[in-house]
mmCIF file of C-alpha atoms in Angstrom:
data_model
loop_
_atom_site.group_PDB
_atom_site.id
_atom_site.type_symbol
_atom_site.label_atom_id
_atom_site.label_comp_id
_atom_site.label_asym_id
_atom_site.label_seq_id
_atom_site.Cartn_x
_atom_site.Cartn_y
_atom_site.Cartn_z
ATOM 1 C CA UNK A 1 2.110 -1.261 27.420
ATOM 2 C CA UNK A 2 0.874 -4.064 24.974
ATOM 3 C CA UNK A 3 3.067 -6.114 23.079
ATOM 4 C CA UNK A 4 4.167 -5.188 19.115
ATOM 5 C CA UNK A 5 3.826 -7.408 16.119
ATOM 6 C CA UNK A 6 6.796 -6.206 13.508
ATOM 7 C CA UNK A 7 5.587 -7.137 10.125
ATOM 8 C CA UNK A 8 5.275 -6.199 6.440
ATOM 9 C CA UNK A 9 4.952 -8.421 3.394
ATOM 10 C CA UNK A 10 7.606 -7.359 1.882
ATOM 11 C CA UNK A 11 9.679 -9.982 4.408
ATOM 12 C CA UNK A 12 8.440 -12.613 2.496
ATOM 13 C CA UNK A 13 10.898 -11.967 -0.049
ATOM 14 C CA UNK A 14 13.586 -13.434 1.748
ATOM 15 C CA UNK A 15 13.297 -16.605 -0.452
ATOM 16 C CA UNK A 16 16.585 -18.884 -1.831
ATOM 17 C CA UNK A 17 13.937 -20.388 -4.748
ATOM 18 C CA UNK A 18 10.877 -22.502 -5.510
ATOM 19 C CA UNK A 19 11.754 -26.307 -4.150
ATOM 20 C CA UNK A 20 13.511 -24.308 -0.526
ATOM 21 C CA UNK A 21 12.553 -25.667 2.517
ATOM 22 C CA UNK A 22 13.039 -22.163 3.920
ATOM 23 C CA UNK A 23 9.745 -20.846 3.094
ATOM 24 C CA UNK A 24 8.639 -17.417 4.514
ATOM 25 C CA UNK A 25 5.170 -18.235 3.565
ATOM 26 C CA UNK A 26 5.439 -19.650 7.173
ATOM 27 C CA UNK A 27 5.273 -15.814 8.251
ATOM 28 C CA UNK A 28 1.627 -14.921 6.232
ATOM 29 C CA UNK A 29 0.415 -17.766 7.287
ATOM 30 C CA UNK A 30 1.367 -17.271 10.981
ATOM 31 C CA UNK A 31 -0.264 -13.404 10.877
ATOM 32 C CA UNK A 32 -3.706 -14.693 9.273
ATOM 33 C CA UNK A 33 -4.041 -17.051 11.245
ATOM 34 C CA UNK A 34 -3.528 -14.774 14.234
ATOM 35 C CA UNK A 35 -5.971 -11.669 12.604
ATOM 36 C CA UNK A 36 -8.258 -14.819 11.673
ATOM 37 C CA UNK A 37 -8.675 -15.588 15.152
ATOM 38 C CA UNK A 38 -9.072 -12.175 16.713
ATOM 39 C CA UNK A 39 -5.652 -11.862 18.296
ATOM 40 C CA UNK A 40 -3.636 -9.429 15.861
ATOM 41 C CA UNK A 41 -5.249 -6.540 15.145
ATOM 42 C CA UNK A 42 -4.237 -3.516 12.983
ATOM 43 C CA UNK A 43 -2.727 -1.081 15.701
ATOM 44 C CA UNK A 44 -0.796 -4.163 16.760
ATOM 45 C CA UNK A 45 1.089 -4.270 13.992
ATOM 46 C CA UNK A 46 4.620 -2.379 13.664
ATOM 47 C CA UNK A 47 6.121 -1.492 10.274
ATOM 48 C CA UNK A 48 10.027 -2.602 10.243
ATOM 49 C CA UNK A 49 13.012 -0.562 9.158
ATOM 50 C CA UNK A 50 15.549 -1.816 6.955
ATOM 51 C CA UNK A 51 19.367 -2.642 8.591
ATOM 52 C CA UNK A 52 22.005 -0.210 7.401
ATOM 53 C CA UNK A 53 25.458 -1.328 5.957
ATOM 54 C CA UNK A 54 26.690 0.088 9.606
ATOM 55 C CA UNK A 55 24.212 -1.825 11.374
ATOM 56 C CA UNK A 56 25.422 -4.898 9.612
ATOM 57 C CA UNK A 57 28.930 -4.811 10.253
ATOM 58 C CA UNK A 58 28.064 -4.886 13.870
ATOM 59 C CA UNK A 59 28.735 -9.079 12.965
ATOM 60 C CA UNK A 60 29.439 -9.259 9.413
ATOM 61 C CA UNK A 61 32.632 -8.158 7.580
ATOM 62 C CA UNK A 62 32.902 -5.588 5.107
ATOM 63 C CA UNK A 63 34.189 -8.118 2.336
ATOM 64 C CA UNK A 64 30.805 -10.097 3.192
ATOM 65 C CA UNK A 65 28.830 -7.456 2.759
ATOM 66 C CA UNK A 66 29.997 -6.625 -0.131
ATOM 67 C CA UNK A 67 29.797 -10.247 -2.021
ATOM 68 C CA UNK A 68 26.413 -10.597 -0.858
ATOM 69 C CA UNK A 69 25.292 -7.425 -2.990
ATOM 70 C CA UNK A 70 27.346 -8.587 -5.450
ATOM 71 C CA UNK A 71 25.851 -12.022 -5.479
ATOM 72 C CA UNK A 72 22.557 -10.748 -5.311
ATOM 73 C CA UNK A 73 23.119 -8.754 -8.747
ATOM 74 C CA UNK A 74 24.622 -11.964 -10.512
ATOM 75 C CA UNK A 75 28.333 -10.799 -10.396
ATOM 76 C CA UNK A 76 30.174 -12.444 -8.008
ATOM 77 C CA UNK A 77 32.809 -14.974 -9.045
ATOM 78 C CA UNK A 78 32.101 -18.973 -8.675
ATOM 79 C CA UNK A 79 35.281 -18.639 -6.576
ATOM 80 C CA UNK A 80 34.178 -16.196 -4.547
ATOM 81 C CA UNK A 81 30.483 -17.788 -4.324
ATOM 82 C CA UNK A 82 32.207 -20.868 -2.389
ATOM 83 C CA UNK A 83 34.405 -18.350 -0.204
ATOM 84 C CA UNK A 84 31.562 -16.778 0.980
ATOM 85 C CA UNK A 85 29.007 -19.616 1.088
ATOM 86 C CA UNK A 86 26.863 -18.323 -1.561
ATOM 87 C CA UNK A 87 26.827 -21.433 -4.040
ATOM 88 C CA UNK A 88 25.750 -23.949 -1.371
ATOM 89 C CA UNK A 89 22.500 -25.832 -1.583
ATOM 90 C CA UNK A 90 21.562 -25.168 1.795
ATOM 91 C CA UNK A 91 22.186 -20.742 1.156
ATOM 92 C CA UNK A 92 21.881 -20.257 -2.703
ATOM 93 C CA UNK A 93 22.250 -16.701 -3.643
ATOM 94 C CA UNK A 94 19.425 -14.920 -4.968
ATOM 95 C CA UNK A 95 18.083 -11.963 -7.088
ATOM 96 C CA UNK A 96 18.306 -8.877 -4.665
ATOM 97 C CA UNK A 97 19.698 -10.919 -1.275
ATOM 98 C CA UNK A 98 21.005 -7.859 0.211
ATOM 99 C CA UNK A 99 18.194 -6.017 -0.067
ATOM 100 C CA UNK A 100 15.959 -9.018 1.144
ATOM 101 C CA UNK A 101 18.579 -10.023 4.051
ATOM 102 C CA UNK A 102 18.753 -6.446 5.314
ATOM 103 C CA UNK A 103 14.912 -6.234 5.535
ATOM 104 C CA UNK A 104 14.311 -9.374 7.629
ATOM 105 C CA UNK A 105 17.271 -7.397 9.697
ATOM 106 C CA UNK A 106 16.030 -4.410 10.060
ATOM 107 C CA UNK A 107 12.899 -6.075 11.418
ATOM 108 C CA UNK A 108 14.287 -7.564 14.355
ATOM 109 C CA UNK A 109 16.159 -4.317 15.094
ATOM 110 C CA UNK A 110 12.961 -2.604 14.909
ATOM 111 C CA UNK A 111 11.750 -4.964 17.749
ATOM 112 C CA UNK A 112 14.860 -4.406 19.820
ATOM 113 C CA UNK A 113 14.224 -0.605 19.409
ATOM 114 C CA UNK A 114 11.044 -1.032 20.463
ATOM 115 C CA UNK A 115 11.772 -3.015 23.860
ATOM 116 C CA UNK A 116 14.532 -0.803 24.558
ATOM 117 C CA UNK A 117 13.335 2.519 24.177
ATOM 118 C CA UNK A 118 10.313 1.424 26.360
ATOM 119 C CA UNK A 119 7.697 1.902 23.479
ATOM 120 C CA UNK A 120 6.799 -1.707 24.809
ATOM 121 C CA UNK A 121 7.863 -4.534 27.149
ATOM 122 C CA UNK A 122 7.892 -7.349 24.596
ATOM 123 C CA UNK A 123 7.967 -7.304 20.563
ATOM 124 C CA UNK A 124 7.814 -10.175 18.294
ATOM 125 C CA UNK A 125 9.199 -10.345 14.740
ATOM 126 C CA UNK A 126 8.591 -13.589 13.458
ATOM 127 C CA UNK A 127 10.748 -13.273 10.192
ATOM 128 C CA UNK A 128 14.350 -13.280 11.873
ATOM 129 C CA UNK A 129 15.980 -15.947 14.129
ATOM 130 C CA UNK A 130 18.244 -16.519 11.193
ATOM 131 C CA UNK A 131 20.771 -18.495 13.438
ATOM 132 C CA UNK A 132 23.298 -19.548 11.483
ATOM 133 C CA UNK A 133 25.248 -17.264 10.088
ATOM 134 C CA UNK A 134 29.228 -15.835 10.486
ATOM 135 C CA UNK A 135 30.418 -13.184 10.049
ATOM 136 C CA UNK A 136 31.946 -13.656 6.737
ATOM 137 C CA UNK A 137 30.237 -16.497 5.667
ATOM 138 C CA UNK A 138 26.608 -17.559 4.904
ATOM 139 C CA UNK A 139 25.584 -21.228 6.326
ATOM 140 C CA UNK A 140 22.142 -23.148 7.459
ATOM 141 C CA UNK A 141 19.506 -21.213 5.101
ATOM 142 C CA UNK A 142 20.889 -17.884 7.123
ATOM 143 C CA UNK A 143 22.753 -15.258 5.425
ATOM 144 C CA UNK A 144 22.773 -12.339 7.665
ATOM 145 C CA UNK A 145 22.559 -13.275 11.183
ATOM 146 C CA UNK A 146 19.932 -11.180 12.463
ATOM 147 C CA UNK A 147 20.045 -12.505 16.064
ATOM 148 C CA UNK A 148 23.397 -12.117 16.598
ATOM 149 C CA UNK A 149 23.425 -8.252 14.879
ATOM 150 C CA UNK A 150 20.447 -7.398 17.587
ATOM 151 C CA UNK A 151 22.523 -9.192 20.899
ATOM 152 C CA UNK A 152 25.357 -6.670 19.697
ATOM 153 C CA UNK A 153 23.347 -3.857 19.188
ATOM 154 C CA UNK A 154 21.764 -3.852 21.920
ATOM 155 C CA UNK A 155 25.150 -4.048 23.790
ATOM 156 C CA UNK A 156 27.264 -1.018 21.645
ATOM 157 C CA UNK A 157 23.514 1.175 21.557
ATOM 158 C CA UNK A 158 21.771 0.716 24.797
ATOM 159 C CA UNK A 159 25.025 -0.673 26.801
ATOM 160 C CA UNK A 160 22.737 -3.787 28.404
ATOM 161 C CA UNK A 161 23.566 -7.235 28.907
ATOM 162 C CA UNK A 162 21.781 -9.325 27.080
ATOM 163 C CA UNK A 163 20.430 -13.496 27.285
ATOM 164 C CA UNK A 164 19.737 -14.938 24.527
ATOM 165 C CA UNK A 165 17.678 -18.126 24.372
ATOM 166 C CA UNK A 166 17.787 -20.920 21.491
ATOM 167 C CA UNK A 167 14.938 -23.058 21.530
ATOM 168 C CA UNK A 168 16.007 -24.007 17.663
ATOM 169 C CA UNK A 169 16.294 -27.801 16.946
ATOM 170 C CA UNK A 170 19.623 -26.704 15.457
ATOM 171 C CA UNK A 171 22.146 -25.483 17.519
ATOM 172 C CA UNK A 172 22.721 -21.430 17.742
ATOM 173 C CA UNK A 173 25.887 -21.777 16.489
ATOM 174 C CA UNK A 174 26.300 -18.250 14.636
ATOM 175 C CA UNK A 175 25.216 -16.255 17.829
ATOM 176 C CA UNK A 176 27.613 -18.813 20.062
ATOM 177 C CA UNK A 177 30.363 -18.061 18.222
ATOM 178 C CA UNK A 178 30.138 -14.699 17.734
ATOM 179 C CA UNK A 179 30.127 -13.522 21.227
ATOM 180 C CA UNK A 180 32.534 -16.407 22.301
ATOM 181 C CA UNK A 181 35.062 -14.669 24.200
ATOM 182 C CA UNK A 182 32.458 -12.476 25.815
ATOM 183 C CA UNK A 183 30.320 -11.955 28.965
ATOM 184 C CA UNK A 184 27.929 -9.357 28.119
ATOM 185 C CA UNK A 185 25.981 -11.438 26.360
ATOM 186 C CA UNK A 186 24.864 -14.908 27.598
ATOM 187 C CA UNK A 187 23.959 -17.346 24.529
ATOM 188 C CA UNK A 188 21.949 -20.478 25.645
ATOM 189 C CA UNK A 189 20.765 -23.145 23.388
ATOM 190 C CA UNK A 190 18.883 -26.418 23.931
ATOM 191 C CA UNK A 191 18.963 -28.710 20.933
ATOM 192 C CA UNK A 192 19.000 -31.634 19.360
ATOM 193 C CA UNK A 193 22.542 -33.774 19.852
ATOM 194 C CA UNK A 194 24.757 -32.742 17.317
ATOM 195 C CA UNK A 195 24.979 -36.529 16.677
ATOM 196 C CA UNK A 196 22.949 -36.628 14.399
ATOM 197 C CA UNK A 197 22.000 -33.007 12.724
ATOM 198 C CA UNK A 198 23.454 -30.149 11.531
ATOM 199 C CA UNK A 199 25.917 -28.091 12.455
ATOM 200 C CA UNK A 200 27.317 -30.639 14.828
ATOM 201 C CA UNK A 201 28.111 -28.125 17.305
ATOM 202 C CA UNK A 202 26.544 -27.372 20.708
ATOM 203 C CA UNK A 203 28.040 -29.857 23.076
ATOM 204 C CA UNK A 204 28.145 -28.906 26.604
ATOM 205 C CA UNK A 205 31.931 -28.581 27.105
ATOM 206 C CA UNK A 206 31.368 -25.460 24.654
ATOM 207 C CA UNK A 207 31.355 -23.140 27.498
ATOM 208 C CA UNK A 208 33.026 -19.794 25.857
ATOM 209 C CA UNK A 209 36.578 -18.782 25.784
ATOM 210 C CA UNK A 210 38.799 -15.882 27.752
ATOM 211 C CA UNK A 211 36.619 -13.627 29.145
ATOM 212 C CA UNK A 212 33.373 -15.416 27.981
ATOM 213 C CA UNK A 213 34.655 -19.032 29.343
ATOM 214 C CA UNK A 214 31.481 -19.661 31.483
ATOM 215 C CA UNK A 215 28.924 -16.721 29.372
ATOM 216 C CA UNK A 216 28.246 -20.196 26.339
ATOM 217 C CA UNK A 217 25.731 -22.542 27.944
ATOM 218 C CA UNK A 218 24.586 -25.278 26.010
ATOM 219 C CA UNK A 219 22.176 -27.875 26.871
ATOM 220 C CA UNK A 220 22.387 -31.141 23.552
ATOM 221 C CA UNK A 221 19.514 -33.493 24.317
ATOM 222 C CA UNK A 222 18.540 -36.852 22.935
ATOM 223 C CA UNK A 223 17.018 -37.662 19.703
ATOM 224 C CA UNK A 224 13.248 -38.319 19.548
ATOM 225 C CA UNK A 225 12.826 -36.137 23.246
ATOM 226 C CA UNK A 226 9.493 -35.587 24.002
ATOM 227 C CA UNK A 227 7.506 -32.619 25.813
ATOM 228 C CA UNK A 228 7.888 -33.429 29.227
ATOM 229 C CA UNK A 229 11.618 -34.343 29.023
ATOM 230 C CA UNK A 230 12.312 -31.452 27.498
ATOM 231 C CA UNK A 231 10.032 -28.661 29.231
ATOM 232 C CA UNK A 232 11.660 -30.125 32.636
ATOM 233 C CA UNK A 233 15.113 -29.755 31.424
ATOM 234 C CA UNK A 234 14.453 -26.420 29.557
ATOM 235 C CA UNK A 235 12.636 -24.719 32.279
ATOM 236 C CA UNK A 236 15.484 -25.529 35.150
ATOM 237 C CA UNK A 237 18.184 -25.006 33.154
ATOM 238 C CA UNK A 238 17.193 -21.396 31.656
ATOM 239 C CA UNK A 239 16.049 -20.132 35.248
ATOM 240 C CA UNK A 240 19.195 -21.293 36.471
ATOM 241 C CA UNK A 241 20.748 -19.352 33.523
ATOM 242 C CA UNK A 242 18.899 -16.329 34.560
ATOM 243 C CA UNK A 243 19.617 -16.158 38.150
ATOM 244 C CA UNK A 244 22.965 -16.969 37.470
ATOM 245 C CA UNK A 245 23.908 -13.803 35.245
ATOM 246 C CA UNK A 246 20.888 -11.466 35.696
ATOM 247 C CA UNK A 247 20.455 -10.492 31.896
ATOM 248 C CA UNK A 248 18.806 -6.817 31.258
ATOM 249 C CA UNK A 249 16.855 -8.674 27.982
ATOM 250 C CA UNK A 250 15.441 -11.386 27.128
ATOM 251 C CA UNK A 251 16.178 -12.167 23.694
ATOM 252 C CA UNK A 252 14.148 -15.145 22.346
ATOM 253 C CA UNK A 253 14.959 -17.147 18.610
ATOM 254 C CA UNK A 254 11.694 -19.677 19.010
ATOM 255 C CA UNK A 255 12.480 -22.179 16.302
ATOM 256 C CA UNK A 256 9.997 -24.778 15.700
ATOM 257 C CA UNK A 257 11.607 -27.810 13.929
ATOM 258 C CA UNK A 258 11.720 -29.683 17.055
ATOM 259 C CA UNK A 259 8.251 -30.749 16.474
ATOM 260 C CA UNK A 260 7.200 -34.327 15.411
ATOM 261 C CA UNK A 261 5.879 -33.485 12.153
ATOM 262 C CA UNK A 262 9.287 -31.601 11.022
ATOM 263 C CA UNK A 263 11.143 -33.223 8.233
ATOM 264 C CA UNK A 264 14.083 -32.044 8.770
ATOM 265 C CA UNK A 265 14.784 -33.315 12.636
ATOM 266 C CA UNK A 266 14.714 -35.909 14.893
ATOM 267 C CA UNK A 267 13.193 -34.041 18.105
ATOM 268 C CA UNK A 268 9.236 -34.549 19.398
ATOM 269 C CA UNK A 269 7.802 -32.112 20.672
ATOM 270 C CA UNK A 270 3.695 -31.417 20.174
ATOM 271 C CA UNK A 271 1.992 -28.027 20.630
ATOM 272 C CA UNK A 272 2.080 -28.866 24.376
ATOM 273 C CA UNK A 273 4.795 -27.809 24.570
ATOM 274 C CA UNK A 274 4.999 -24.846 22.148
ATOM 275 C CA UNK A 275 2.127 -23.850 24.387
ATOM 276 C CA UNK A 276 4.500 -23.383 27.152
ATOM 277 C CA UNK A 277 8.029 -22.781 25.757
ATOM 278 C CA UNK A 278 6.997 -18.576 25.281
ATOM 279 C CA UNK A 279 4.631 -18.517 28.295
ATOM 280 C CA UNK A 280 7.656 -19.819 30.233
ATOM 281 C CA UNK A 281 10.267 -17.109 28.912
ATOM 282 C CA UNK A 282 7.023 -14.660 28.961
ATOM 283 C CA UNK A 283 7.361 -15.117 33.018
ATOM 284 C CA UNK A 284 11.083 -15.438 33.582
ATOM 285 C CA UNK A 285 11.109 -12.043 31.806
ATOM 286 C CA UNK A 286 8.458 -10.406 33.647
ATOM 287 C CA UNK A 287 10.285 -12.198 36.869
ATOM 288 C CA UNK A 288 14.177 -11.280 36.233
ATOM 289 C CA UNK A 289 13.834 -8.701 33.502
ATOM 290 C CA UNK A 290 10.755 -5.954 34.720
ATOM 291 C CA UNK A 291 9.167 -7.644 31.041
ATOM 292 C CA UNK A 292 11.643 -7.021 28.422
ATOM 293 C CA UNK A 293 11.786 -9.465 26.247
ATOM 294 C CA UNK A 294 12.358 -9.318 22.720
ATOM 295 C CA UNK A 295 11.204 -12.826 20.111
ATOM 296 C CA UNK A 296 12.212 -13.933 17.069
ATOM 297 C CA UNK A 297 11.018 -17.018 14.511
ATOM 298 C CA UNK A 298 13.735 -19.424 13.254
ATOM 299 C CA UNK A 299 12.788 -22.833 12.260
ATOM 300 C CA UNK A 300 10.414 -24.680 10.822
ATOM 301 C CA UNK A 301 10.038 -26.370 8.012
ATOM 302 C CA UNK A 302 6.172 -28.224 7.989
ATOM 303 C CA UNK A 303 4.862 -24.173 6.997
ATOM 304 C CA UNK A 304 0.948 -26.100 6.715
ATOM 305 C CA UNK A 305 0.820 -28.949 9.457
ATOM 306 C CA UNK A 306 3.348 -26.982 12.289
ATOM 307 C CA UNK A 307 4.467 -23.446 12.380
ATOM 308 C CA UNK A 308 1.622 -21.268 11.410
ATOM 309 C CA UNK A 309 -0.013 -22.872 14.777
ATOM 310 C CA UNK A 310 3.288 -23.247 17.366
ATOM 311 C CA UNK A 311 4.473 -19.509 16.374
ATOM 312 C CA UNK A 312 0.886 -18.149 17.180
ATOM 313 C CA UNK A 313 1.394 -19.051 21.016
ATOM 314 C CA UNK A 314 4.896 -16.959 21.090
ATOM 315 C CA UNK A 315 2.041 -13.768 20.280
ATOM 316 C CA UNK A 316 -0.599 -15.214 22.541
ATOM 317 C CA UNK A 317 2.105 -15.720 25.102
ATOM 318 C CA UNK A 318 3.246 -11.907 25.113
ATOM 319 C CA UNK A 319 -0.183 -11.042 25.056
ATOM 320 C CA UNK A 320 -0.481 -13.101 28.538
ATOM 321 C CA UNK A 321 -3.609 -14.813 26.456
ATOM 322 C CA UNK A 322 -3.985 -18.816 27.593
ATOM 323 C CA UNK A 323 -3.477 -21.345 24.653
ATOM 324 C CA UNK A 324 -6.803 -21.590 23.003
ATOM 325 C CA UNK A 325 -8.313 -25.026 22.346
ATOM 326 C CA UNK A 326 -11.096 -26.209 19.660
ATOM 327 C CA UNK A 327 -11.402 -25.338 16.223
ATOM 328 C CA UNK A 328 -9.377 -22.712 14.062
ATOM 329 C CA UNK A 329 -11.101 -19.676 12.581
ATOM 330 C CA UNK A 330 -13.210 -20.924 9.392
ATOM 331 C CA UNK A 331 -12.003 -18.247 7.593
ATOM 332 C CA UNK A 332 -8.209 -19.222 7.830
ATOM 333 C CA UNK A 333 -9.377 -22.897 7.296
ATOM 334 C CA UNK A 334 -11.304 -21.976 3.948
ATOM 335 C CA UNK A 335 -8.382 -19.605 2.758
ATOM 336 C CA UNK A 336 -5.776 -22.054 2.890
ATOM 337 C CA UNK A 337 -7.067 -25.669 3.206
ATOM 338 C CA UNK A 338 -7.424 -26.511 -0.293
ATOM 339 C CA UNK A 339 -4.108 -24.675 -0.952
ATOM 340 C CA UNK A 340 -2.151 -27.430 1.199
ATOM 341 C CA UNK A 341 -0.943 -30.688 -0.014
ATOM 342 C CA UNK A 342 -0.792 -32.517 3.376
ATOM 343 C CA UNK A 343 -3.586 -32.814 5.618
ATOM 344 C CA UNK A 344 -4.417 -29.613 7.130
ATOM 345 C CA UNK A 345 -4.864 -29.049 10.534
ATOM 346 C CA UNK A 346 -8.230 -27.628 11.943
ATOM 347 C CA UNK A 347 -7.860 -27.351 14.948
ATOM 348 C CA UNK A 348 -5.331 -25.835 17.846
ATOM 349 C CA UNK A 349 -3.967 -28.663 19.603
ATOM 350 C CA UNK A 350 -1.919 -31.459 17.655
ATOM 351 C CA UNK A 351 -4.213 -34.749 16.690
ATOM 352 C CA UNK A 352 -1.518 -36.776 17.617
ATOM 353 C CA UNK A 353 -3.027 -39.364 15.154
ATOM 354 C CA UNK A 354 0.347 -39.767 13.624
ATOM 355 C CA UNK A 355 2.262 -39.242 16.827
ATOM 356 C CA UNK A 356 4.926 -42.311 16.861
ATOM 357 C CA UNK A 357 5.456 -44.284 20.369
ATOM 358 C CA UNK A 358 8.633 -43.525 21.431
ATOM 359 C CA UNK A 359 9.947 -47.129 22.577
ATOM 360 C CA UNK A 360 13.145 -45.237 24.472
ATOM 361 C CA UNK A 361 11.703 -42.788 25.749
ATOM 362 C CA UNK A 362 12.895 -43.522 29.703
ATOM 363 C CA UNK A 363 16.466 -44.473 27.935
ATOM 364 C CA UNK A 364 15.869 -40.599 26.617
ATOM 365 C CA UNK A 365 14.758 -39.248 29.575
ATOM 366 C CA UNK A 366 17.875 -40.450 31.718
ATOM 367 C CA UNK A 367 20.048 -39.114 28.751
ATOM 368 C CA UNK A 368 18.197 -35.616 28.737
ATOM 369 C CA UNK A 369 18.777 -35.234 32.513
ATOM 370 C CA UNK A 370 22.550 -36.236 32.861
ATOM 371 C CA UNK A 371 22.960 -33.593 30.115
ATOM 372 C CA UNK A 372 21.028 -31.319 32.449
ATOM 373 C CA UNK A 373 23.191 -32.127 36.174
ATOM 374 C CA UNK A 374 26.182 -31.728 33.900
ATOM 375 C CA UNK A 375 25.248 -28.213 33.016
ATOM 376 C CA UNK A 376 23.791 -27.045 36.811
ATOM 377 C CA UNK A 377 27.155 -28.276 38.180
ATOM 378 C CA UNK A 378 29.011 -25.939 35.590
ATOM 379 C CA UNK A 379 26.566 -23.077 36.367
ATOM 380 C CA UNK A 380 27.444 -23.825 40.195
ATOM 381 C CA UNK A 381 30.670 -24.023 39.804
#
């Protein structure tokens, strides 16, 4: 069975306003680059669904649900704006948010149902991995929490356990801390310290509570890690995740804000390692899970420069296709060079012209792999 892209335009629309960093121009960019190059074609592509209220309320609560269409037709108190947090500059309200929120939803819910009822081993949907938010209030640039309404739908509709995998700069803390005090689904997340980014959470004591205490794995590494430091903590921590509580899904959010060229972190990573980061989870699922693995986006905030490029390999990686090297397509260079106010990227790999020497990097290292001994010994405990 081959892979499924979920996609319409109609998910760009989840947009806060002009001067965002959240852009879901990311996403069109992402796809023609992809049909550009030969590797998306037509019957690849899966129309998504939109969430129902029901579907919804598998995380969010009804009050939330409700100010969020209210705040999306201009008639929700200032009050209630802050209560909710709808007023922030981080998660403005917009025209139409439910509607918009509920589509990027239903996508990744279409890509569940897609895994799960065996119409394919692995689907991608590139507009959700909205991380961040609780169930009664918005945070992070996330308003519905897409990730965390698929972990528990897969659970109360299909009755599997599920793993899901944070690759995010920015700790998962939405999806962490809604399935805190359980076991059936395993949240992992390796991130940037919460030193010295937002939300501050993610430490490695955070381990889950009553019956979860154990099921909350979190793996904090240094500022300014690089590719090897963190593919070698990455890889033997979420195998060791994987043997240890033999998931029935994969569920991926592939964030890509750790990258050099991000603005808005301190991690760096270059496509080496977004080369490997879905081929990796590609063959732990196909290992531990007979293939099923479902992938979301997440961040990313250099939409010209980064993500159009690093999300491409989570495709190429389903698609068991080797990261290609050399020159983009012309026709995705001539489409959107002159549209982009940095200096565009032509080809595959990173330059690396402005890659920074990183003068701590064995200081880093050490840091990274202390982080990692501390979580195998909890894992072998």
């Amino acid at each position: 069975m081959k892979p499924l892209y979920v996609y319409d335009e109609e998910l760009l629309k989840y947009r806060f306003n002009d001067t965002h960093p959240f852009n879901q121009m990311r996403l069109k960019l992402t796809t023609d680059l992809l049909t550009d190059a030969g590797y998306l074609n037509a019957d690849d592509i899966v129309k998504p669904r939109i969430a129902t209220d029901e579907e919804l309320s598998l995380v969010h609560s009804e009050d939330y649900i409700k100010a969020v269409k209210a705040a999306g037709k201009n008639e929700l108190s200032a009050e209630d704006l802050a209560k909710y947090g709808l007023d922030s500059d981080d998660t403005p309200s917009f025209k139409n948010m439910h509607e918009k929120c509920a589509a990027l939803v239903g996508a990744t819910l279409t890509a569940v149902d897609l895994v799960m009822t065996n119409q394919t081993k692995k689907a991608l949907s590139l507009a959700g991995g909205l991380h961040h938010g609780f169930s009664g209030k918005a945070s992070g640039f996330c308003v519905y929490n897409d990730t965390a309404i698929a972990c528990e739908y897969i659970a109360q509709k299909y009755g599997k356990t599920v793993l899901y995998i944070d690759t995010d700069a920015h700790h998962g803390d939405g999806v962490q801390w809604t399935f805190y005090n359980r076991k059936d689904i395993v949240t992992y997340s390796i991130h940037e310290t919460g030193r010295y980014l937002f939300p501050g959470t993610g430490s490695a004591t955070e381990r889950g509570t009553e019956d979860g205490f154990g099921f909350a794995v979190n793996l904090p590494i240094d500022a300014f890690t690089e590719d090897e430091s963190f593919l070698d903590v990455f890889k033997t921590s979420a195998e060791k995740v994987i043997q240890t509580f033999k998931p029935d899904v994969i569920l991926s959010q592939n964030g890509v804000d750790a990258h050099y060229r991000d603005p808005m972190t301190h991690l760096s990573l270059t496509s080496k390692a977004y080369e490997e980061i879905p081929r990796f989870v590609s063959r732990m699922a196909d290992k531990y899970t007979d293939g099923s693995w479902i992938a979301v986006g997440g961040g990313g905030y250099n939409i010209w420069q980064v993500v159009p490029r690093m999300w491409s390999q989570v495709w190429l990686a389903m698609k068991d296709i080797d990261a290609p090297s050399g020159r983009l397509p012309d026709h995705f260079i001539e489409t959107y060079k002159e549209k982009c106010q940095v200096d565009f990227p032509v080809n595959w790999e990173d330059s690396l012209h402005d890659f920074t020497d990183i003068p701590r990097r064995e200081e880093i290292t050490e840091k990274n792999q202390t982080a990692l001994d501390r979580i195998l010994m909890y894992l072998n405990q």
